[in-house]
mmCIF file of C-alpha atoms in Angstrom:
data_model
loop_
_atom_site.group_PDB
_atom_site.id
_atom_site.type_symbol
_atom_site.label_atom_id
_atom_site.label_comp_id
_atom_site.label_asym_id
_atom_site.label_seq_id
_atom_site.Cartn_x
_atom_site.Cartn_y
_atom_site.Cartn_z
ATOM 1 C CA MET A 1 10.496 -17.958 -93.313
ATOM 2 C CA THR A 2 10.350 -21.522 -94.654
ATOM 3 C CA LEU A 3 12.487 -22.397 -97.670
ATOM 4 C CA LEU A 4 11.806 -25.122 -100.188
ATOM 5 C CA ASN A 5 14.397 -27.897 -100.321
ATOM 6 C CA VAL A 6 14.964 -30.983 -102.470
ATOM 7 C CA SER A 7 14.418 -33.425 -99.598
ATOM 8 C CA ASP A 8 10.879 -32.227 -98.761
ATOM 9 C CA HIS A 9 8.169 -32.299 -101.415
ATOM 10 C CA SER A 10 5.239 -31.625 -99.106
ATOM 11 C CA ARG A 11 1.964 -31.185 -100.997
ATOM 12 C CA ASP A 12 0.786 -28.843 -98.222
ATOM 13 C CA PHE A 13 3.630 -26.339 -98.501
ATOM 14 C CA ALA A 14 1.499 -23.610 -100.088
ATOM 15 C CA GLY A 15 -1.786 -24.601 -98.418
ATOM 16 C CA MET A 16 -3.651 -25.533 -101.602
ATOM 17 C CA THR A 17 -5.528 -28.647 -102.679
ATOM 18 C CA TYR A 18 -4.163 -29.156 -106.190
ATOM 19 C CA VAL A 19 -1.096 -26.949 -106.551
ATOM 20 C CA TYR A 20 2.181 -27.207 -104.664
ATOM 21 C CA PRO A 21 5.757 -25.963 -105.271
ATOM 22 C CA VAL A 22 8.874 -28.117 -104.935
ATOM 23 C CA LEU A 23 12.570 -27.823 -105.610
ATOM 24 C CA SER A 24 13.183 -30.550 -108.164
ATOM 25 C CA ARG A 25 16.608 -32.167 -108.547
ATOM 26 C CA ARG A 26 15.724 -33.457 -112.000
ATOM 27 C CA ALA A 27 14.172 -30.214 -113.231
ATOM 28 C CA GLY A 28 16.921 -28.120 -111.630
ATOM 29 C CA GLY A 29 14.796 -25.465 -109.958
ATOM 30 C CA VAL A 30 11.203 -24.677 -108.954
ATOM 31 C CA SER A 31 8.639 -27.168 -110.195
ATOM 32 C CA VAL A 32 4.985 -26.213 -109.842
ATOM 33 C CA GLY A 33 3.259 -29.477 -109.018
ATOM 34 C CA ILE A 34 -0.303 -30.389 -109.975
ATOM 35 C CA ASN A 35 -1.745 -32.962 -107.581
ATOM 36 C CA LEU A 36 -4.779 -34.675 -109.106
ATOM 37 C CA ASN A 37 -4.755 -37.296 -106.327
ATOM 38 C CA PRO A 38 -5.346 -35.352 -103.104
ATOM 39 C CA ASN A 39 -7.068 -38.519 -101.824
ATOM 40 C CA ASN A 40 -3.642 -40.266 -101.724
ATOM 41 C CA ALA A 41 -4.941 -42.934 -104.099
ATOM 42 C CA CYS A 42 -2.793 -44.669 -106.696
ATOM 43 C CA ASN A 43 -3.128 -47.842 -108.738
ATOM 44 C CA TRP A 44 0.510 -48.705 -107.894
ATOM 45 C CA HIS A 45 2.342 -49.096 -104.587
ATOM 46 C CA CYS A 46 5.994 -48.142 -105.100
ATOM 47 C CA VAL A 47 8.222 -49.071 -102.186
ATOM 48 C CA TYR A 48 10.060 -45.732 -102.246
ATOM 49 C CA CYS A 49 6.898 -43.587 -102.377
ATOM 50 C CA GLN A 50 6.857 -40.594 -100.016
ATOM 51 C CA VAL A 51 3.053 -40.327 -99.882
ATOM 52 C CA PRO A 52 1.700 -41.035 -96.381
ATOM 53 C CA ASN A 53 -1.433 -43.151 -95.976
ATOM 54 C CA LEU A 54 -1.206 -44.324 -99.583
ATOM 55 C CA VAL A 55 -4.244 -46.326 -100.716
ATOM 56 C CA ARG A 56 -5.141 -48.196 -103.887
ATOM 57 C CA GLY A 57 -7.507 -46.313 -106.151
ATOM 58 C CA ALA A 58 -7.942 -43.526 -108.665
ATOM 59 C CA ALA A 59 -8.101 -39.751 -108.632
ATOM 60 C CA PRO A 60 -11.347 -38.214 -107.332
ATOM 61 C CA LEU A 61 -13.545 -35.846 -109.311
ATOM 62 C CA ILE A 62 -11.429 -32.734 -109.862
ATOM 63 C CA ASP A 63 -12.852 -29.270 -109.158
ATOM 64 C CA ARG A 64 -11.475 -27.660 -112.298
ATOM 65 C CA ALA A 65 -12.589 -24.173 -111.254
ATOM 66 C CA GLN A 66 -10.633 -24.482 -108.004
ATOM 67 C CA LEU A 67 -7.612 -25.855 -109.864
ATOM 68 C CA HIS A 68 -7.783 -22.877 -112.233
ATOM 69 C CA GLN A 69 -7.963 -20.427 -109.331
ATOM 70 C CA GLU A 70 -5.085 -22.053 -107.441
ATOM 71 C CA LEU A 71 -2.741 -22.389 -110.416
ATOM 72 C CA SER A 72 -3.362 -18.956 -111.922
ATOM 73 C CA GLY A 73 -3.027 -17.305 -108.523
ATOM 74 C CA PHE A 74 0.149 -19.172 -107.637
ATOM 75 C CA LEU A 75 1.833 -18.483 -110.973
ATOM 76 C CA SER A 76 1.014 -14.807 -110.469
ATOM 77 C CA ALA A 77 2.633 -14.927 -107.014
ATOM 78 C CA LEU A 78 5.757 -16.495 -108.506
ATOM 79 C CA VAL A 79 6.020 -14.104 -111.439
ATOM 80 C CA ASP A 80 4.758 -10.835 -109.978
ATOM 81 C CA GLY A 81 4.961 -11.314 -106.210
ATOM 82 C CA ASP A 82 7.742 -12.006 -103.707
ATOM 83 C CA TYR A 83 7.082 -15.737 -103.262
ATOM 84 C CA MET A 84 10.440 -16.671 -104.765
ATOM 85 C CA GLN A 85 12.312 -14.297 -102.461
ATOM 86 C CA GLN A 86 10.414 -15.568 -99.432
ATOM 87 C CA HIS A 87 10.587 -19.326 -100.039
ATOM 88 C CA VAL A 88 13.197 -20.244 -102.672
ATOM 89 C CA PRO A 89 16.967 -20.257 -102.042
ATOM 90 C CA GLU A 90 18.923 -17.717 -104.047
ATOM 91 C CA GLY A 91 20.203 -19.130 -107.318
ATOM 92 C CA LEU A 92 17.186 -21.424 -107.756
ATOM 93 C CA ARG A 93 14.489 -18.799 -108.292
ATOM 94 C CA THR A 94 13.445 -19.990 -111.746
ATOM 95 C CA ILE A 95 10.251 -21.788 -112.746
ATOM 96 C CA LYS A 96 11.546 -24.905 -114.479
ATOM 97 C CA ASP A 97 8.282 -26.667 -115.195
ATOM 98 C CA ILE A 98 4.665 -27.310 -114.321
ATOM 99 C CA ALA A 99 4.352 -30.995 -113.524
ATOM 100 C CA PHE A 100 1.422 -33.367 -113.180
ATOM 101 C CA SER A 101 2.725 -35.457 -110.300
ATOM 102 C CA GLY A 102 1.269 -35.464 -106.799
ATOM 103 C CA ASN A 103 0.026 -38.287 -104.600
ATOM 104 C CA GLY A 104 -1.011 -40.881 -107.169
ATOM 105 C CA GLU A 105 -1.338 -41.620 -110.865
ATOM 106 C CA PRO A 106 -2.520 -38.348 -112.498
ATOM 107 C CA THR A 107 -3.878 -39.983 -115.655
ATOM 108 C CA SER A 108 -6.495 -41.749 -113.509
ATOM 109 C CA ALA A 109 -8.386 -38.424 -113.335
ATOM 110 C CA GLY A 110 -11.546 -38.667 -115.425
ATOM 111 C CA ASP A 111 -11.082 -35.216 -117.008
ATOM 112 C CA PHE A 112 -7.353 -35.645 -117.572
ATOM 113 C CA ALA A 113 -7.288 -34.493 -121.223
ATOM 114 C CA ASP A 114 -9.410 -31.406 -120.483
ATOM 115 C CA ILE A 115 -7.278 -30.616 -117.422
ATOM 116 C CA VAL A 116 -4.178 -30.697 -119.639
ATOM 117 C CA ASN A 117 -5.854 -28.074 -121.821
ATOM 118 C CA ASP A 118 -6.726 -26.004 -118.759
ATOM 119 C CA VAL A 119 -3.164 -26.039 -117.434
ATOM 120 C CA LEU A 120 -1.660 -25.124 -120.801
ATOM 121 C CA ALA A 121 -4.076 -22.197 -121.145
ATOM 122 C CA ILE A 122 -3.307 -20.949 -117.605
ATOM 123 C CA ARG A 123 0.433 -21.218 -118.262
ATOM 124 C CA ASP A 124 0.137 -19.252 -121.485
ATOM 125 C CA ALA A 125 -2.042 -16.565 -119.858
ATOM 126 C CA ALA A 126 0.654 -16.126 -117.207
ATOM 127 C CA GLY A 127 3.199 -15.372 -119.927
ATOM 128 C CA LEU A 128 5.074 -18.625 -119.287
ATOM 129 C CA THR A 129 4.750 -20.305 -122.676
ATOM 130 C CA ALA A 130 8.433 -21.292 -122.556
ATOM 131 C CA VAL A 131 7.894 -23.274 -119.336
ATOM 132 C CA PRO A 132 7.291 -26.948 -120.186
ATOM 133 C CA VAL A 133 4.343 -28.872 -118.799
ATOM 134 C CA ARG A 134 5.371 -32.391 -117.804
ATOM 135 C CA LEU A 135 3.400 -35.493 -116.981
ATOM 136 C CA ILE A 136 5.051 -37.797 -114.446
ATOM 137 C CA THR A 137 3.292 -41.126 -114.870
ATOM 138 C CA ASN A 138 3.583 -44.846 -114.317
ATOM 139 C CA GLY A 139 2.200 -45.249 -117.837
ATOM 140 C CA SER A 140 -0.288 -47.918 -116.838
ATOM 141 C CA LEU A 141 -3.284 -46.102 -118.332
ATOM 142 C CA VAL A 142 -1.748 -45.038 -121.661
ATOM 143 C CA LYS A 143 -3.929 -47.598 -123.410
ATOM 144 C CA ARG A 144 -7.004 -45.480 -122.583
ATOM 145 C CA ARG A 145 -8.201 -43.296 -125.434
ATOM 146 C CA ALA A 146 -8.805 -40.320 -123.136
ATOM 147 C CA VAL A 147 -5.249 -40.506 -121.795
ATOM 148 C CA GLN A 148 -3.868 -40.700 -125.327
ATOM 149 C CA ASP A 149 -5.873 -37.577 -126.172
ATOM 150 C CA GLY A 150 -4.260 -35.859 -123.183
ATOM 151 C CA LEU A 151 -0.792 -36.838 -124.392
ATOM 152 C CA ARG A 152 -1.514 -35.396 -127.827
ATOM 153 C CA ARG A 153 -2.630 -32.125 -126.255
ATOM 154 C CA LEU A 154 0.450 -32.106 -124.031
ATOM 155 C CA ALA A 155 2.696 -32.579 -127.069
ATOM 156 C CA ALA A 156 0.920 -29.801 -128.952
ATOM 157 C CA GLY A 157 1.632 -27.488 -126.008
ATOM 158 C CA GLY A 158 5.350 -28.276 -126.017
ATOM 159 C CA GLY A 159 5.143 -30.673 -123.081
ATOM 160 C CA GLU A 160 6.692 -34.036 -122.376
ATOM 161 C CA VAL A 161 6.160 -37.266 -120.471
ATOM 162 C CA TRP A 162 8.358 -38.689 -117.736
ATOM 163 C CA PHE A 163 7.436 -42.380 -117.837
ATOM 164 C CA LYS A 164 8.328 -44.496 -114.800
ATOM 165 C CA VAL A 165 10.257 -47.711 -115.484
ATOM 166 C CA ASP A 166 12.054 -49.035 -112.404
ATOM 167 C CA GLY A 167 12.361 -52.681 -113.385
ATOM 168 C CA GLY A 168 12.138 -54.889 -116.431
ATOM 169 C CA ARG A 169 11.401 -58.325 -115.031
ATOM 170 C CA ARG A 170 7.978 -59.299 -113.752
ATOM 171 C CA GLU A 171 9.353 -60.041 -110.286
ATOM 172 C CA ASP A 172 11.189 -56.712 -110.092
ATOM 173 C CA ILE A 173 8.102 -54.742 -111.129
ATOM 174 C CA ALA A 174 6.052 -56.594 -108.512
ATOM 175 C CA ARG A 175 8.628 -55.985 -105.767
ATOM 176 C CA ILE A 176 9.314 -52.317 -106.574
ATOM 177 C CA ASN A 177 5.982 -51.046 -107.892
ATOM 178 C CA GLY A 178 3.542 -53.417 -106.223
ATOM 179 C CA VAL A 179 1.794 -54.532 -109.417
ATOM 180 C CA ASP A 180 1.781 -57.714 -111.471
ATOM 181 C CA LEU A 181 2.704 -56.630 -114.989
ATOM 182 C CA ASP A 182 4.054 -58.383 -118.040
ATOM 183 C CA PRO A 183 7.194 -56.424 -119.029
ATOM 184 C CA ALA A 184 5.997 -56.568 -122.647
ATOM 185 C CA SER A 185 2.968 -54.486 -121.654
ATOM 186 C CA VAL A 186 5.284 -51.871 -120.133
ATOM 187 C CA SER A 187 7.240 -51.753 -123.387
ATOM 188 C CA ARG A 188 4.040 -51.333 -125.416
ATOM 189 C CA ALA A 189 2.787 -48.514 -123.196
ATOM 190 C CA LEU A 190 6.173 -46.788 -123.319
ATOM 191 C CA ALA A 191 6.256 -47.040 -127.109
ATOM 192 C CA LYS A 192 2.733 -45.589 -127.372
ATOM 193 C CA SER A 193 3.637 -42.706 -125.055
ATOM 194 C CA ALA A 194 6.716 -41.916 -127.150
ATOM 195 C CA GLU A 195 4.610 -42.023 -130.302
ATOM 196 C CA LEU A 196 2.184 -39.435 -128.928
ATOM 197 C CA CYS A 197 4.451 -37.106 -126.936
ATOM 198 C CA PRO A 198 8.188 -36.638 -126.310
ATOM 199 C CA THR A 199 8.937 -39.184 -123.601
ATOM 200 C CA TRP A 200 11.754 -39.604 -121.093
ATOM 201 C CA VAL A 201 12.091 -42.753 -119.020
ATOM 202 C CA GLN A 202 12.219 -41.965 -115.305
ATOM 203 C CA THR A 203 14.034 -44.613 -113.271
ATOM 204 C CA CYS A 204 14.679 -44.896 -109.544
ATOM 205 C CA MET A 205 17.521 -47.235 -108.607
ATOM 206 C CA PHE A 206 18.315 -48.181 -105.003
ATOM 207 C CA ALA A 207 19.648 -50.955 -102.806
ATOM 208 C CA TRP A 208 17.180 -53.579 -101.567
ATOM 209 C CA ASP A 209 18.115 -55.164 -98.239
ATOM 210 C CA GLY A 210 21.558 -53.662 -98.810
ATOM 211 C CA GLU A 211 22.003 -55.348 -102.201
ATOM 212 C CA VAL A 212 22.565 -53.306 -105.365
ATOM 213 C CA PRO A 213 20.500 -54.173 -108.489
ATOM 214 C CA SER A 214 21.681 -57.496 -109.902
ATOM 215 C CA GLU A 215 23.066 -58.018 -113.376
ATOM 216 C CA ALA A 216 19.924 -59.955 -114.288
ATOM 217 C CA ALA A 217 17.717 -57.107 -113.057
ATOM 218 C CA LEU A 218 19.672 -54.536 -115.081
ATOM 219 C CA ALA A 219 19.533 -56.734 -118.178
ATOM 220 C CA GLY A 220 15.761 -57.065 -117.821
ATOM 221 C CA TYR A 221 15.377 -53.317 -117.388
ATOM 222 C CA LEU A 222 17.445 -52.552 -120.479
ATOM 223 C CA ASN A 223 15.544 -55.145 -122.496
ATOM 224 C CA THR A 224 12.240 -53.488 -121.620
ATOM 225 C CA LEU A 225 13.529 -50.188 -123.019
ATOM 226 C CA GLU A 226 14.912 -51.891 -126.124
ATOM 227 C CA VAL A 227 11.605 -53.600 -126.877
ATOM 228 C CA ALA A 228 9.870 -50.202 -126.636
ATOM 229 C CA GLY A 229 12.312 -48.790 -129.202
ATOM 230 C CA LEU A 230 15.351 -46.850 -128.050
ATOM 231 C CA ASP A 231 15.275 -44.435 -130.977
ATOM 232 C CA ALA A 232 11.820 -43.222 -129.957
ATOM 233 C CA LEU A 233 12.913 -42.202 -126.449
ATOM 234 C CA GLU A 234 14.338 -38.843 -125.372
ATOM 235 C CA GLY A 235 16.569 -40.543 -122.824
ATOM 236 C CA VAL A 236 16.617 -41.717 -119.206
ATOM 237 C CA LEU A 237 16.283 -39.661 -116.018
ATOM 238 C CA LEU A 238 18.128 -41.847 -113.507
ATOM 239 C CA TYR A 239 17.825 -40.911 -109.866
ATOM 240 C CA GLY A 240 18.411 -42.269 -106.407
ATOM 241 C CA VAL A 241 16.518 -42.238 -103.124
ATOM 242 C CA VAL A 242 16.763 -38.942 -101.216
ATOM 243 C CA ARG A 243 13.404 -38.486 -99.506
ATOM 244 C CA ALA A 244 12.293 -41.070 -96.958
ATOM 245 C CA SER A 245 9.727 -43.625 -98.074
ATOM 246 C CA MET A 246 6.452 -43.611 -96.145
ATOM 247 C CA GLN A 247 5.644 -47.216 -97.073
ATOM 248 C CA PRO A 248 6.038 -50.335 -94.899
ATOM 249 C CA GLU A 249 8.899 -51.494 -97.133
ATOM 250 C CA ALA A 250 10.968 -48.396 -96.287
ATOM 251 C CA VAL A 251 13.309 -50.384 -94.034
ATOM 252 C CA ARG A 252 14.384 -52.477 -97.042
ATOM 253 C CA VAL A 253 15.175 -49.467 -99.268
ATOM 254 C CA SER A 254 18.463 -47.551 -99.099
ATOM 255 C CA ALA A 255 20.274 -45.135 -101.384
ATOM 256 C CA LEU A 256 22.991 -46.141 -103.800
ATOM 257 C CA ASP A 257 26.090 -43.977 -103.669
ATOM 258 C CA GLU A 258 26.840 -41.725 -106.610
ATOM 259 C CA ALA A 259 29.445 -44.140 -107.973
ATOM 260 C CA GLY A 260 26.868 -46.931 -108.016
ATOM 261 C CA LEU A 261 24.375 -44.793 -109.912
ATOM 262 C CA MET A 262 27.031 -43.742 -112.401
ATOM 263 C CA LEU A 263 27.879 -47.385 -113.140
ATOM 264 C CA ILE A 264 24.227 -47.997 -113.977
ATOM 265 C CA ALA A 265 24.182 -44.826 -116.079
ATOM 266 C CA GLU A 266 27.114 -46.129 -118.106
ATOM 267 C CA ARG A 267 25.237 -49.346 -118.824
ATOM 268 C CA ILE A 268 22.311 -47.312 -120.133
ATOM 269 C CA LYS A 269 24.558 -45.049 -122.199
ATOM 270 C CA GLU A 270 26.025 -48.127 -123.889
ATOM 271 C CA LYS A 271 22.603 -48.557 -125.504
ATOM 272 C CA GLY A 272 22.949 -45.131 -127.105
ATOM 273 C CA LEU A 273 20.574 -43.318 -124.760
ATOM 274 C CA THR A 274 21.077 -39.911 -123.175
ATOM 275 C CA VAL A 275 21.196 -40.247 -119.387
ATOM 276 C CA ARG A 276 20.746 -37.518 -116.776
ATOM 277 C CA VAL A 277 21.735 -38.601 -113.272
ATOM 278 C CA SER A 278 20.331 -37.143 -110.040
ATOM 279 C CA PRO A 279 21.980 -38.919 -107.055
#
């Protein structure tokens, strides 16, 4: 009998294409993942990413009928079957969320807004209306009208966005996320996301070549959130590195200790934001 654990988020655990279960530190229990990027394609290249054979690109055409079959069947196994007893440690046998995450940027899927509707309808049919649906995103495609429509639908279904911001200076974004972005564009996208749907900032902090984030890097990060509008944000989900990176830069990435993360959390709290820390 194989048990889920927080250090292994294998997309193949349940043997499906689009649906996979994980134990989420941030959610605090079982998260039912929706992987719209089974081709391992993403428009970013984050140095801490656990996806093997990551390539640049977008989500493929999604077989919505197969997604429906996988998700409805798996939710039934969780609710009515013995899946929890077989694969989830005692004390964690609660469905905490359904999360668009997976092996790349989920909003790159062409039918993203319609897929949001599908997932909400499947959740409700399973009697899980109290379970939130979350979008874990790098926010780079929020400017697209179709993505904005998806965020509106997510909000209407009681969902929320977890919006990745790992750095606030152009050089930090390039080093950590592998993209050349003006920090002002990150702030604009974050503000738009918060306007359309309740939005948490999701931030991974770690040591780079053994060095903790510099004061200048932290100041740039905080400025990016401030420009977006602190009052519009739900808060910050601050976490450290637990699972091994599968990227070439993995040798340069190492975990901060809990005390180091808590110091960063205090800096964020000074801005008046709620912070949840997952070492």
